[in-house]
């Protein structure tokens, strides 16, 4: 099974219990709230790719290496290529959130996540992010990209 590599990064404001999410304005996941991310370029590490995408999509630039949170593998009916999404958070960043062509950023209280506007898998793994527990999640989606037919989630570290 071929895996294509992606990043997903969440800026956390721990003092105010907030996470920055972006409303995707076009392309894959349009009209959903999510972290920031995209494909990893050939000349960068996954963490560097996550930082680059955050900056391009929100105007925030991490001032330290983003923290690894977990790994998400997505399999889609009738699609031979799986998505391998490396999930990060960053607690130290410079700049103010700004709307870009891709994303309209907004802060959300981490205890009131807007899951009804997020991908269907998010509620399954988001608790691990909040607990600082490393995770691996695998999700099998129907072709409609909405129905999860099977999922496996495991904590793999502290
Ligand atoms: C570059 N992006 C980052 C975000 N990403 C996804 C996917 C996802 N579920 C999969 C069924 C689609 N769930 C979240 N939360 N993010 C896709 C690739």
Short mmCIF file of C-alpha atoms and ligand atoms in Angstrom, two decimals:
data_model
loop_
_atom_site.label_atom_id
_atom_site.label_comp_id
_atom_site.label_asym_id
_atom_site.label_seq_id
_atom_site.Cartn_x
_atom_site.Cartn_y
_atom_site.Cartn_z
CA UNK A 1 0.00 0.00 0.00
CA UNK A 2 1.50 3.37 -1.04
CA UNK A 3 1.47 6.10 1.63
CA UNK A 4 1.57 9.82 0.80
CA UNK A 5 3.13 12.00 3.53
CA UNK A 6 1.29 14.99 5.06
CA UNK A 7 1.64 17.25 8.10
CA UNK A 8 -0.96 18.58 10.54
CA UNK A 9 0.06 21.14 13.18
CA UNK A 10 -1.95 22.80 15.98
CA UNK A 11 -0.74 26.04 17.62
CA UNK A 12 -1.63 25.85 21.33
CA UNK A 13 -2.02 28.86 23.64
CA UNK A 14 -1.66 26.91 26.90
CA UNK A 15 -2.08 29.95 29.17
CA UNK A 16 -5.57 30.57 27.80
CA UNK A 17 -6.49 26.91 27.09
CA UNK A 18 -6.93 27.71 23.40
CA UNK A 19 -5.99 26.05 20.11
CA UNK A 20 -5.82 27.83 16.76
CA UNK A 21 -7.90 26.15 14.04
CA UNK A 22 -8.37 27.21 10.45
CA UNK A 23 -11.53 27.16 8.35
CA UNK A 24 -10.31 25.66 5.06
CA UNK A 25 -11.41 27.95 2.23
CA UNK A 26 -10.59 25.69 -0.76
CA UNK A 27 -9.30 22.30 -1.81
CA UNK A 28 -9.24 19.11 0.25
CA UNK A 29 -11.27 19.52 3.46
CA UNK A 30 -12.88 22.75 2.27
CA UNK A 31 -15.38 24.20 4.79
CA UNK A 32 -13.93 22.13 7.61
CA UNK A 33 -12.09 23.42 10.70
CA UNK A 34 -8.68 21.80 11.18
CA UNK A 35 -5.08 22.33 12.12
CA UNK A 36 -2.68 23.59 9.47
CA UNK A 37 -0.61 21.44 7.13
CA UNK A 38 0.06 20.02 3.71
CA UNK A 39 2.50 17.90 1.76
CA UNK A 40 6.15 17.47 2.82
CA UNK A 41 8.68 18.74 0.24
CA UNK A 42 11.67 16.62 -0.79
CA UNK A 43 14.21 19.03 0.75
CA UNK A 44 12.68 19.30 4.25
CA UNK A 45 12.01 17.21 7.34
CA UNK A 46 8.41 16.44 8.33
CA UNK A 47 8.71 18.89 11.25
CA UNK A 48 10.11 21.60 8.95
CA UNK A 49 7.24 20.96 6.55
CA UNK A 50 4.74 21.39 9.38
CA UNK A 51 6.33 24.71 10.41
CA UNK A 52 6.40 25.94 6.79
CA UNK A 53 2.73 25.10 6.24
CA UNK A 54 1.69 26.78 9.50
CA UNK A 55 3.48 29.95 8.45
CA UNK A 56 2.07 29.90 4.90
CA UNK A 57 -1.50 29.18 6.06
CA UNK A 58 -1.78 31.26 9.24
CA UNK A 59 1.11 33.72 9.43
CA UNK A 60 2.37 32.11 12.66
CA UNK A 61 5.95 30.82 12.67
CA UNK A 62 7.10 28.31 15.31
CA UNK A 63 10.13 29.53 17.28
CA UNK A 64 11.03 25.99 18.37
CA UNK A 65 10.87 22.56 16.73
CA UNK A 66 7.19 21.49 16.74
CA UNK A 67 6.33 18.66 19.13
CA UNK A 68 5.38 15.26 17.68
CA UNK A 69 1.91 14.17 18.88
CA UNK A 70 1.07 11.20 16.75
CA UNK A 71 0.55 9.53 13.43
CA UNK A 72 -2.70 9.10 11.49
CA UNK A 73 -3.11 6.65 8.63
CA UNK A 74 -6.16 7.02 6.39
CA UNK A 75 -7.36 4.38 3.94
CA UNK A 76 -10.11 5.13 1.41
CA UNK A 77 -12.37 2.68 -0.42
CA UNK A 78 -11.31 2.35 -4.13
CA UNK A 79 -8.11 4.36 -3.50
CA UNK A 80 -4.73 2.52 -3.51
CA UNK A 81 -2.87 5.45 -1.91
CA UNK A 82 -3.16 5.93 1.86
CA UNK A 83 -2.63 9.26 3.65
CA UNK A 84 0.10 9.27 6.32
CA UNK A 85 -0.49 12.38 8.46
CA UNK A 86 2.13 13.37 11.04
CA UNK A 87 0.47 15.40 13.82
CA UNK A 88 2.33 18.13 15.75
CA UNK A 89 1.62 20.89 18.23
CA UNK A 90 3.61 24.06 18.78
CA UNK A 91 3.47 26.12 21.97
CA UNK A 92 6.02 28.75 20.97
CA UNK A 93 5.43 30.80 17.86
CA UNK A 94 5.83 34.36 16.57
CA UNK A 95 3.32 36.51 14.74
CA UNK A 96 -0.42 37.07 14.84
CA UNK A 97 -2.92 34.77 13.11
CA UNK A 98 -4.02 36.17 9.77
CA UNK A 99 -6.47 35.00 7.12
CA UNK A 100 -4.81 33.63 3.98
CA UNK A 101 -6.14 32.28 0.68
CA UNK A 102 -6.18 28.82 2.25
CA UNK A 103 -7.40 29.38 5.79
CA UNK A 104 -9.43 31.64 8.07
CA UNK A 105 -7.84 31.17 11.51
CA UNK A 106 -9.78 31.34 14.80
CA UNK A 107 -8.98 30.45 18.45
CA UNK A 108 -11.10 27.77 20.15
CA UNK A 109 -11.30 26.70 23.81
CA UNK A 110 -9.71 23.24 23.95
CA UNK A 111 -12.60 22.06 26.17
CA UNK A 112 -15.19 23.03 23.54
CA UNK A 113 -13.78 21.68 20.30
CA UNK A 114 -16.05 22.31 17.26
CA UNK A 115 -16.01 18.64 16.21
CA UNK A 116 -19.23 19.05 14.19
CA UNK A 117 -17.20 21.22 11.78
CA UNK A 118 -14.09 18.96 11.78
CA UNK A 119 -13.15 15.65 10.12
CA UNK A 120 -15.05 12.66 11.52
CA UNK A 121 -11.86 11.04 12.90
CA UNK A 122 -10.85 14.00 15.06
CA UNK A 123 -12.88 13.25 18.20
CA UNK A 124 -11.19 9.83 18.38
CA UNK A 125 -7.61 11.09 18.65
CA UNK A 126 -7.95 14.65 19.97
CA UNK A 127 -7.99 13.47 23.68
CA UNK A 128 -4.51 12.00 23.18
CA UNK A 129 -3.23 15.38 21.96
CA UNK A 130 -4.63 17.07 25.10
CA UNK A 131 -3.12 14.40 27.37
CA UNK A 132 0.27 14.68 25.66
CA UNK A 133 0.13 10.97 24.83
CA UNK A 134 1.75 9.79 21.59
CA UNK A 135 -0.74 7.92 19.40
CA UNK A 136 -1.12 5.98 16.17
CA UNK A 137 -4.58 6.02 14.61
CA UNK A 138 -5.71 4.12 11.53
CA UNK A 139 -9.04 4.92 9.85
CA UNK A 140 -10.81 3.22 6.98
CA UNK A 141 -13.20 5.62 5.19
CA UNK A 142 -15.97 4.78 2.73
CA UNK A 143 -15.62 6.44 -0.67
CA UNK A 144 -17.93 9.24 0.55
CA UNK A 145 -14.99 10.40 2.76
CA UNK A 146 -17.46 10.89 5.60
CA UNK A 147 -18.30 7.39 6.89
CA UNK A 148 -15.61 5.67 8.94
CA UNK A 149 -16.07 1.92 8.41
CA UNK A 150 -13.26 0.86 10.80
CA UNK A 151 -10.78 2.48 13.12
CA UNK A 152 -7.87 1.41 15.33
CA UNK A 153 -6.33 3.76 17.86
CA UNK A 154 -3.39 3.03 20.12
CA UNK A 155 -1.29 5.00 22.58
CA UNK A 156 2.34 4.32 21.76
CA UNK A 157 4.21 6.33 24.34
CA UNK A 158 3.84 8.84 27.15
C1 LIG B 1 -2.79 18.14 4.74
N1 LIG B 1 -3.99 17.63 5.37
C2 LIG B 1 -3.90 17.77 6.81
C3 LIG B 1 -5.15 17.35 7.47
N2 LIG B 1 -5.69 16.07 7.01
C4 LIG B 1 -6.67 15.50 7.80
C5 LIG B 1 -7.40 14.38 7.37
C6 LIG B 1 -8.33 13.87 8.25
N3 LIG B 1 -9.10 12.78 7.91
C7 LIG B 1 -8.97 12.11 6.64
C8 LIG B 1 -10.23 11.54 6.07
C9 LIG B 1 -9.50 12.73 5.43
N4 LIG B 1 -8.52 14.40 9.47
C10 LIG B 1 -7.81 15.50 9.82
N5 LIG B 1 -8.03 16.07 11.03
N6 LIG B 1 -6.89 16.05 9.01
C11 LIG B 1 -5.55 15.73 5.60
C12 LIG B 1 -4.26 16.24 4.99
#
